[in-house]
Amino acid sequence: MKRSIRMSALVMGVWVCTLAAGREIHVSKTGSDSAVGDAQRPYVTIGKAAAEAQAGDTVIVHAGVYREHIKPARGGDSEDRRIAYRAAADEQVFIKGSERIDSWKRQEAGVWKVELPNAFFGDYNPYALNVSGGWLNYGQWHHRGDVYLNGEAFYEKQTVDEVAAAQNSWHCAIQGDTTILTANFGDANPNAELTEINVRESLFMPEITGLRYITVDGFHFAHAAANWAPPVLELQTGAVGTRMGKHWVIENCTITNARCVGIILGHAPGVDYEDIEAFGDHVVRNNVIRRCGQAGIAGQKGATRSLIAGNLIEETNYRREFGGWETAAIKFHNSVDTVIQGNLIRGVYRQKEGAFGIWIDFGNQGVRISGNLIYHCEAETVFLEMNHGPTLVDNNILIGRPTRANSEATVFAHNLFVDSGYVYTPDTGRRSGYFKPHTTLTVGRKTGTAQDDKWYNNIFVRAGLDDVKDANGYASDYNVFLAGARKSRFGDEHSVVDAYAAEVVVHDEPLGAMVEFTVNEAALGVTGPRVDAELIGVFPTVGQTIEDRYGRPIAVDRDMQGNGRRQNLPGPLAELRAGKNTVVWSLGPRR
């Protein structure tokens, strides 16, 4: 029997924002910054509107390409008095960090050159700056700039001779007060086509730390030249960033070709990190984030209490030009009570190192990874690094690579793992912090040593838990192991191992995916307990169980669609059927 379920990208736990009446500020390519900014007399730059906007105002941006870095001067002062930046309804608004260049001079077949005064770039010349920073382990010679022909990014080369030999490539050099770019456009004339180069570091990010209640809705962002963003930086930058603000909503946007990070929820100077009320609480939902060189969404501490929901993140590091131990679709450090839910992640690439789907790295607590679809990652689908729990991984479909960990107190419930077992490598050379529950007050530090992991009500296909060594507090039961997957050595008394050759097929769609998988009657013979705080108990290191940000116990009583479970069948679908089951992930409704 075929079972078809549509997975909406708008999932449970979404904040609803209402705005009190305020001023509408309009921006149009036909406007003027000397105008008054209303619908009849709009401004021409978003930056002018950002300088004028007050709490409760809405900035409405009309169709066109805006080549600027928007730096909000202030935020709202409450949920009812946000400052909202929105693309006008049914209008395409592009915000680009690039400038169009049409003064290229032909050098030889396919090869063109342009010379620009360094002053053209102002105080940020991405062609004079390399990508650099901690854990960047290959490709450090690359610069922060890029060259695009009709929206397609070229590949940087180290010499002009290499450019001559490779179409769709470029090289840069600084000679005195001049920046020289050489690129191979093949048969195209760059002066007759849309040829753009990176100029701006970020696209929407304040210069002021800690702004609150800002909404960014419906824009197409492209071509940011921000640097590699490891957690050791005082200021982490990206195409769009909150700069350790609070209560931001970033939704319905498209972010393409950020040189490093698409959305940065990261470190900034002047923040009291022991005060959990000072930062975080963001909603990042229903965005398309693609072709970012380091990560789609990342940040140190700033993702605390945030909801990351219903986003499509794809082709991370697709050119494999540079990377290392920060490359992932989603990567957070030191976040507390963060929910990562209902996202589609596919295509994370590498030369070596990195390239994880979701990477929860070092000192995260109370994280929930729920209802995500992850596949085509060149490293593990999920990496839980140096966390002391609780981490709840439930209702996900993880295909292609195992879960990797050197953490403790992780609960895996109702997942479908395909070719995706579990790899644990202790880390006794480092110590990461853990917190007083639901705060950012550090109460201790520990090494990464196996303890208290649980597996209940999961389906494993072709790879199971047989390589997992027993550890203190480990428990596993009511799982189904198919097509050669094997159960654990330490549990699974009520689990089923069956040779049934389960079939799993993924069909890519431009803004979604369809997964078809089969199970047999043996899978339906397993009915497990409800996975909740009572079953799991309190984890001794952190002194809390699986619970939400308010300390309320969590019960995994709904499936990846939000449907209630009448019985606790294994896997992410409440209404699992023998034969074919179909899950469709599609982007949620956009304005």
XYZ file of C-alpha atoms in Angstrom:
591
model
C 0.000 0.000 0.000
C 1.304 3.465 -0.876
C 1.177 5.979 1.944
C 1.626 9.621 0.853
C 2.216 12.357 3.394
C 2.988 15.971 2.573
C 5.515 17.601 4.869
C 4.906 21.299 5.257
C 7.991 23.394 5.880
C 6.024 25.444 8.376
C 6.089 23.288 11.486
C 5.114 23.368 15.131
C 6.589 25.859 17.511
C 6.429 28.875 15.207
C 6.127 32.296 16.755
C 3.350 34.490 15.388
C 4.240 38.165 15.051
C 1.730 40.977 15.052
C 2.673 44.574 14.465
C 1.053 47.595 16.042
C 0.230 50.348 13.587
C 3.284 52.409 12.709
C 4.671 54.308 9.794
C 5.014 52.631 6.403
C 8.297 53.627 4.800
C 8.598 52.869 1.081
C 11.708 52.288 -0.993
C 11.709 52.166 -4.799
C 14.298 52.293 -7.569
C 12.362 55.311 -8.889
C 12.554 57.141 -5.569
C 14.930 59.641 -3.983
C 16.603 59.774 -0.598
C 15.637 63.449 -0.435
C 11.954 62.460 -0.614
C 9.765 61.782 2.427
C 9.639 57.987 2.118
C 5.905 57.406 1.735
C 4.195 55.375 -1.001
C 3.968 58.343 -3.363
C 7.449 59.727 -2.612
C 9.638 56.717 -1.726
C 13.299 56.630 -0.826
C 15.695 55.099 -3.324
C 17.930 53.186 -0.866
C 17.029 50.765 1.872
C 19.846 52.266 3.923
C 17.997 55.600 4.071
C 14.870 53.834 5.300
C 16.925 51.906 7.888
C 18.321 55.180 9.228
C 14.814 56.615 9.597
C 12.804 53.611 10.842
C 11.517 53.701 14.420
C 9.899 51.035 16.605
C 6.634 49.912 15.041
C 7.559 50.975 11.505
C 7.503 48.779 8.409
C 9.934 49.316 5.554
C 8.377 48.153 2.285
C 10.874 47.653 -0.539
C 9.646 47.571 -4.119
C 10.999 45.567 -7.046
C 14.537 45.986 -8.235
C 18.197 45.345 -7.506
C 19.618 47.176 -4.489
C 23.392 47.115 -4.268
C 23.959 48.061 -0.646
C 24.778 46.801 2.822
C 21.792 47.581 5.045
C 22.856 48.534 8.567
C 19.797 49.029 10.786
C 20.245 51.962 13.136
C 17.826 50.609 15.716
C 15.416 47.796 16.469
C 11.907 47.603 17.812
C 11.085 47.701 21.496
C 8.540 44.859 21.821
C 6.883 42.049 19.885
C 4.057 44.438 18.986
C 6.439 47.204 17.917
C 8.972 45.520 15.685
C 10.816 47.190 12.851
C 9.963 45.079 9.826
C 11.783 45.094 6.485
C 9.636 43.457 3.816
C 9.691 42.984 0.083
C 6.505 44.426 -1.376
C 3.859 41.790 -2.042
C 4.410 39.891 -5.313
C 7.537 41.912 -6.138
C 11.077 40.581 -6.586
C 13.616 42.459 -4.479
C 17.312 41.641 -4.824
C 19.911 42.906 -2.356
C 23.411 42.328 -3.680
C 26.897 42.702 -2.336
C 28.225 42.968 -5.864
C 28.627 45.676 -8.490
C 28.159 45.266 -12.208
C 31.362 45.703 -14.236
C 31.180 46.453 -17.977
C 34.664 47.827 -18.669
C 36.494 44.560 -19.273
C 39.232 44.549 -21.942
C 39.857 41.467 -24.042
C 43.349 39.950 -23.642
C 43.141 36.753 -25.678
C 40.578 34.108 -26.589
C 38.083 34.024 -23.723
C 40.292 36.009 -21.331
C 39.392 39.544 -20.253
C 40.895 41.955 -17.725
C 39.643 44.941 -15.766
C 41.646 47.362 -13.641
C 39.851 49.153 -10.835
C 41.212 51.764 -8.408
C 41.347 50.403 -4.879
C 39.187 53.365 -3.885
C 36.350 51.746 -5.860
C 35.957 49.275 -2.980
C 35.927 51.838 -0.172
C 37.205 50.513 3.123
C 36.609 46.836 2.265
C 38.391 45.328 -0.722
C 37.624 41.586 -0.838
C 40.347 41.071 -3.455
C 42.982 42.330 -1.031
C 41.760 39.985 1.719
C 42.103 36.213 1.954
C 39.623 33.936 3.646
C 41.275 33.204 6.977
C 40.650 32.010 10.498
C 40.617 29.076 12.850
C 40.078 25.563 11.507
C 40.304 26.678 7.886
C 42.441 23.762 6.743
C 42.589 24.008 2.970
C 42.280 26.670 0.279
C 43.566 29.510 2.475
C 44.974 31.296 -0.578
C 41.473 32.136 -1.808
C 40.194 35.699 -1.558
C 36.837 36.943 -0.283
C 35.806 38.257 -3.675
C 34.054 36.421 -6.473
C 33.237 36.943 -10.151
C 29.794 36.101 -11.577
C 28.544 35.784 -15.140
C 24.741 35.860 -15.367
C 24.548 34.735 -11.745
C 27.005 31.839 -12.010
C 30.069 32.093 -9.767
C 33.464 31.402 -11.327
C 36.368 29.499 -9.743
C 39.349 31.422 -8.427
C 42.821 30.488 -9.728
C 46.257 31.295 -8.361
C 47.791 32.414 -11.671
C 46.728 34.137 -14.851
C 48.032 31.174 -16.833
C 45.568 28.905 -15.027
C 42.747 31.289 -15.950
C 43.721 31.121 -19.608
C 43.401 27.331 -19.459
C 40.059 27.172 -17.592
C 36.764 28.706 -18.665
C 34.653 30.206 -15.839
C 37.668 31.088 -13.713
C 39.265 34.261 -12.396
C 42.389 35.677 -10.768
C 43.065 38.842 -8.779
C 46.132 40.924 -8.035
C 46.825 44.182 -6.230
C 49.388 46.441 -7.876
C 49.873 49.646 -5.973
C 46.577 51.524 -5.910
C 44.967 49.216 -8.460
C 43.016 45.968 -8.237
C 43.387 43.823 -11.352
C 40.878 41.092 -12.158
C 41.419 38.597 -14.966
C 38.668 36.156 -15.932
C 37.930 33.562 -18.595
C 34.428 34.076 -19.986
C 34.703 31.532 -22.815
C 32.636 32.722 -25.753
C 30.766 35.353 -23.729
C 31.404 39.074 -23.889
C 31.388 40.202 -20.226
C 30.499 43.760 -21.202
C 27.362 42.592 -22.979
C 26.267 40.154 -20.259
C 25.486 40.580 -16.554
C 28.976 40.442 -15.040
C 29.297 41.201 -11.333
C 32.048 41.196 -8.706
C 31.872 41.104 -4.918
C 32.299 44.447 -3.181
C 30.455 44.383 0.160
C 31.214 42.293 3.230
C 27.587 41.798 4.337
C 24.115 42.564 3.023
C 21.910 43.004 6.087
C 23.804 43.303 9.361
C 23.943 46.154 11.872
C 27.076 47.862 13.117
C 25.427 48.057 16.549
C 25.426 45.003 18.820
C 22.230 43.836 20.455
C 19.398 45.286 18.361
C 16.046 43.668 19.088
C 12.748 42.930 17.381
C 13.738 43.158 13.730
C 11.954 41.259 10.929
C 13.578 40.584 7.549
C 11.040 39.137 5.125
C 10.962 38.140 1.471
C 14.268 39.363 0.030
C 16.703 37.760 -2.399
C 20.210 38.223 -0.969
C 23.307 37.459 -3.041
C 27.065 37.978 -3.286
C 28.286 38.701 0.252
C 32.070 38.785 0.756
C 32.291 38.141 4.490
C 35.215 36.150 5.902
C 35.384 32.607 7.254
C 33.610 32.701 10.625
C 35.037 30.371 13.293
C 33.775 30.731 16.884
C 36.992 32.341 18.138
C 36.313 35.617 16.312
C 35.214 38.600 18.355
C 32.751 39.396 15.565
C 31.332 36.737 13.252
C 29.930 38.100 9.996
C 27.879 36.708 7.135
C 25.497 37.754 4.398
C 22.704 38.352 6.931
C 23.479 38.630 10.631
C 21.877 39.574 13.921
C 25.078 40.755 15.639
C 23.984 39.172 18.924
C 20.618 40.849 18.840
C 17.417 39.331 20.193
C 14.003 38.420 18.805
C 14.868 38.694 15.112
C 12.684 36.985 12.502
C 14.379 36.112 9.198
C 11.860 34.477 6.885
C 10.879 33.827 3.270
C 14.268 34.965 1.988
C 16.666 33.482 -0.537
C 20.394 33.708 0.197
C 22.775 32.712 -2.583
C 26.552 32.739 -3.010
C 27.639 34.008 0.364
C 31.395 33.575 0.189
C 31.330 31.946 3.644
C 28.157 32.041 5.824
C 24.602 32.794 4.724
C 22.910 33.639 8.046
C 25.196 34.270 11.014
C 23.777 34.082 14.541
C 27.126 34.711 16.065
C 29.585 36.272 18.387
C 29.913 40.057 18.773
C 31.722 42.291 21.252
C 30.027 43.808 24.272
C 27.594 41.000 25.176
C 27.055 39.495 28.629
C 26.942 35.832 27.663
C 25.933 34.764 31.159
C 22.647 36.637 30.721
C 20.471 34.392 28.563
C 17.917 37.195 28.291
C 20.430 39.425 26.473
C 20.539 37.645 23.101
C 19.056 34.921 20.908
C 15.369 34.002 20.676
C 15.440 34.268 16.890
C 13.170 32.663 14.305
C 14.822 31.638 11.027
C 12.194 29.980 8.865
C 11.119 29.210 5.334
C 14.307 30.454 3.688
C 16.239 29.030 0.735
C 19.975 29.148 1.451
C 22.262 27.811 -1.229
C 25.836 27.856 -2.472
C 27.432 29.289 0.670
C 31.129 28.506 1.008
C 31.245 27.664 4.735
C 27.727 27.218 6.144
C 24.122 28.049 5.461
C 23.398 29.035 9.079
C 26.046 29.228 11.789
C 27.075 31.018 14.941
C 28.641 30.971 18.365
C 26.128 31.443 21.233
C 23.713 33.613 19.234
C 21.403 30.729 18.276
C 20.391 30.238 21.911
C 16.626 29.714 22.307
C 16.190 30.089 18.543
C 13.927 28.205 16.150
C 15.470 27.148 12.837
C 12.493 25.768 10.910
C 11.424 24.843 7.407
C 14.537 26.039 5.568
C 16.016 24.526 2.398
C 19.825 24.547 2.666
C 21.712 23.086 -0.264
C 25.004 22.993 -2.180
C 27.105 24.170 0.754
C 30.739 24.488 -0.378
C 29.710 23.193 -3.800
C 32.933 24.463 -5.415
C 35.088 22.800 -2.720
C 37.494 25.735 -2.955
C 38.265 26.111 0.745
C 37.067 24.585 3.981
C 37.803 22.688 7.145
C 36.319 22.099 10.549
C 33.569 24.711 10.182
C 31.917 23.424 6.995
C 28.280 22.360 7.509
C 24.790 23.308 6.410
C 23.963 24.281 10.003
C 26.622 24.711 12.686
C 26.196 26.071 16.211
C 28.492 26.421 19.207
C 27.433 27.020 22.819
C 23.727 27.309 22.098
C 21.086 26.542 24.711
C 17.514 25.355 24.081
C 17.783 25.657 20.305
C 15.250 23.889 18.059
C 16.258 22.789 14.538
C 13.090 21.513 12.959
C 11.648 20.522 9.614
C 14.571 21.602 7.441
C 15.674 20.038 4.157
C 19.466 19.780 3.953
C 21.211 18.331 0.916
C 24.545 18.664 -0.778
C 27.370 19.499 1.661
C 30.760 19.116 -0.015
C 34.462 19.061 0.809
C 37.992 18.366 -0.342
C 38.801 17.081 3.145
C 37.366 17.605 6.629
C 34.025 19.067 7.547
C 30.944 18.838 5.301
C 28.335 17.791 7.884
C 24.585 18.273 7.619
C 23.859 19.537 11.138
C 26.870 20.112 13.382
C 26.172 20.845 17.042
C 29.664 21.678 18.195
C 30.958 22.200 21.726
C 28.975 23.090 24.801
C 25.413 23.051 23.443
C 22.599 22.092 25.806
C 18.892 21.354 25.465
C 19.048 21.159 21.653
C 16.258 19.448 19.709
C 16.831 18.220 16.137
C 13.397 17.196 14.896
C 11.695 16.346 11.624
C 14.603 17.175 9.307
C 15.395 15.491 5.992
C 19.158 15.258 5.345
C 20.962 13.547 2.481
C 23.893 13.874 0.045
C 26.419 15.027 2.653
C 30.051 14.069 2.089
C 30.555 13.731 5.846
C 28.119 12.633 8.539
C 24.520 13.792 8.420
C 24.609 14.850 12.082
C 27.706 15.506 14.210
C 27.234 16.023 17.950
C 30.577 17.283 19.205
C 31.462 17.771 22.867
C 27.966 18.343 24.254
C 26.682 17.051 27.592
C 23.029 16.920 26.677
C 20.279 16.593 26.676
C 20.078 16.476 22.897
C 16.863 15.102 21.412
C 17.111 13.761 17.835
C 13.617 12.715 16.790
C 11.472 12.137 13.705
C 14.263 12.774 11.214
C 15.089 11.034 7.940
C 18.887 10.759 7.739
C 20.298 9.198 4.582
C 23.793 8.301 3.509
C 26.238 8.808 6.358
C 26.119 7.895 10.056
C 25.535 10.078 13.065
C 28.884 10.992 14.591
C 29.384 11.929 18.222
C 31.691 12.472 21.130
C 28.856 13.733 23.304
C 26.669 12.298 26.042
C 22.959 12.235 26.916
C 21.542 12.069 23.383
C 18.100 10.570 22.768
C 17.344 9.147 19.301
C 13.616 8.519 18.842
C 11.418 7.676 15.834
C 14.072 8.356 13.194
C 14.608 6.648 9.843
C 18.347 5.968 9.438
C 19.377 4.827 5.944
C 23.020 3.695 5.585
C 23.406 5.770 8.720
C 24.553 4.011 11.850
C 26.317 5.590 14.814
C 30.005 6.402 15.209
C 31.366 7.387 18.625
C 34.925 8.604 19.134
C 35.715 9.749 22.691
C 37.487 13.065 23.105
C 39.367 13.048 26.383
C 41.778 15.827 25.422
C 39.251 18.649 25.722
C 36.657 19.789 28.243
C 33.484 21.606 27.249
C 31.092 23.445 29.526
C 27.608 22.598 30.685
C 25.073 24.945 32.212
C 22.538 25.388 34.918
C 19.387 24.175 33.105
C 17.887 26.750 30.742
C 20.533 29.346 31.458
C 23.972 30.202 30.111
C 25.567 29.993 33.566
C 28.414 27.462 33.366
C 28.460 25.040 36.292
C 31.131 22.608 35.137
C 33.295 21.234 32.351
C 33.796 17.663 31.151
C 35.554 15.619 28.508
C 33.703 14.015 25.623
C 33.053 10.568 27.074
C 30.218 8.211 26.137
C 27.346 8.140 28.634
C 23.538 7.977 28.797
C 22.646 7.773 25.082
C 19.258 6.208 24.227
C 17.739 4.732 21.044
C 13.988 4.038 20.943
C 11.502 3.400 18.125
C 13.873 3.971 15.199
C 14.126 2.241 11.808
C 17.612 1.352 10.553
C 18.232 0.318 6.937
C 21.528 -1.416 5.958
C 23.492 0.072 8.889
C 22.638 -0.316 12.553
C 24.055 -0.166 16.064
C 26.220 -3.297 16.123
C 29.482 -1.320 16.183
C 28.422 0.781 19.180
C 30.224 -0.141 22.379
C 28.212 -0.225 25.573
C 28.643 2.671 27.990
C 27.214 3.749 31.312
C 23.535 4.588 30.961
C 23.158 3.391 27.370
C 19.753 1.982 26.397
C 18.303 0.762 23.099
C 14.992 -0.970 22.390
C 11.892 -1.206 20.189
C 13.894 -0.475 17.056
C 13.626 -2.122 13.629
C 16.746 -3.236 11.741
C 16.251 -4.029 8.048
C 18.323 -5.046 5.007
C 21.400 -6.139 6.942
C 21.289 -3.551 9.724
C 22.106 -5.137 13.079
C 20.962 -4.363 16.588
C 23.103 -3.186 19.479
C 25.202 -5.452 21.660
C 23.754 -4.037 24.867
C 19.984 -3.832 24.386
C 17.224 -4.183 21.793
C 15.432 -6.966 23.642
C 12.127 -6.081 21.963
C 13.617 -4.881 18.670
C 13.198 -6.677 15.338
C 15.979 -7.685 12.975
C 14.693 -8.670 9.539
C 16.473 -9.306 6.233
C 13.729 -7.496 4.306
C 15.381 -5.471 1.505
C 13.867 -2.108 2.294
C 13.943 0.287 -0.642
C 14.657 3.980 -0.166
C 14.569 6.431 -3.085
C 15.001 10.200 -2.961
C 13.612 12.387 -5.740
C 14.978 15.930 -5.869
C 12.662 18.809 -6.682
C 13.800 22.422 -7.194
C 12.310 23.548 -3.871
C 11.795 20.250 -2.135
C 12.193 16.499 -2.235
C 10.208 13.285 -2.141
C 11.371 10.233 -0.202
C 9.857 6.845 -0.912
C 10.694 4.009 1.467
C 9.303 0.560 2.051
C 8.920 -1.534 5.176
C 7.331 -4.937 5.748
C 4.886 -6.354 8.255
C 7.714 -7.162 10.654
C 8.283 -3.444 11.167
C 4.659 -2.976 12.134
C 4.977 -5.653 14.797
C 7.037 -3.374 17.026
C 5.106 -1.039 19.274
C 7.348 0.788 21.690
C 6.782 3.007 24.697
C 6.073 6.689 24.408
C 9.402 8.504 24.454
C 9.033 11.139 27.118
C 10.709 12.526 30.187
C 9.378 9.717 32.352
C 10.971 7.071 30.131
C 14.258 8.933 29.720
C 14.769 10.185 33.263
C 17.108 12.943 34.444
C 20.604 13.037 32.991
C 23.106 13.213 35.862
C 25.649 15.607 34.324
C 23.266 18.454 33.504
C 20.482 17.656 35.954
C 17.643 17.835 33.440
C 15.631 15.553 31.202
C 14.286 16.146 27.695
C 12.365 19.365 28.159
C 11.608 22.636 26.407
C 13.137 26.031 27.139
C 10.644 26.595 29.962
C 11.530 23.346 31.714
C 8.349 21.573 30.590
C 8.935 17.853 29.847
C 8.890 16.832 26.182
C 6.936 13.848 24.886
C 7.666 12.635 21.350
C 4.000 11.997 20.727
C 3.766 13.512 17.248
C 5.463 12.518 14.019
C 7.506 14.598 11.594
C 4.260 16.018 10.162
C 2.880 17.012 13.529
C 0.365 14.147 13.425
C -0.469 12.556 16.762
C 0.707 9.007 17.425
C -2.113 6.615 18.272
C 0.489 3.916 18.785
C 4.238 4.182 18.949
C 5.230 2.555 15.682
C 8.908 2.864 14.761
C 10.174 5.600 12.479
C 9.082 9.181 11.764
C 5.544 8.493 10.453
C 2.650 7.927 12.817
C 0.668 6.087 10.137
C 3.412 3.764 8.897
C 2.145 1.128 6.451
C 3.616 -2.080 5.053
C 4.819 -1.419 1.515
C 5.590 2.030 0.145
C 5.499 5.159 2.305
C 6.022 8.563 0.728
C 7.181 11.771 2.387
C 7.111 15.027 0.440
C 9.087 17.996 1.740
C 8.046 21.291 0.194
C 8.813 24.854 1.084
C 6.092 26.507 3.119
C 3.845 29.251 1.713
C 5.800 32.404 0.929
C 4.405 35.908 0.774
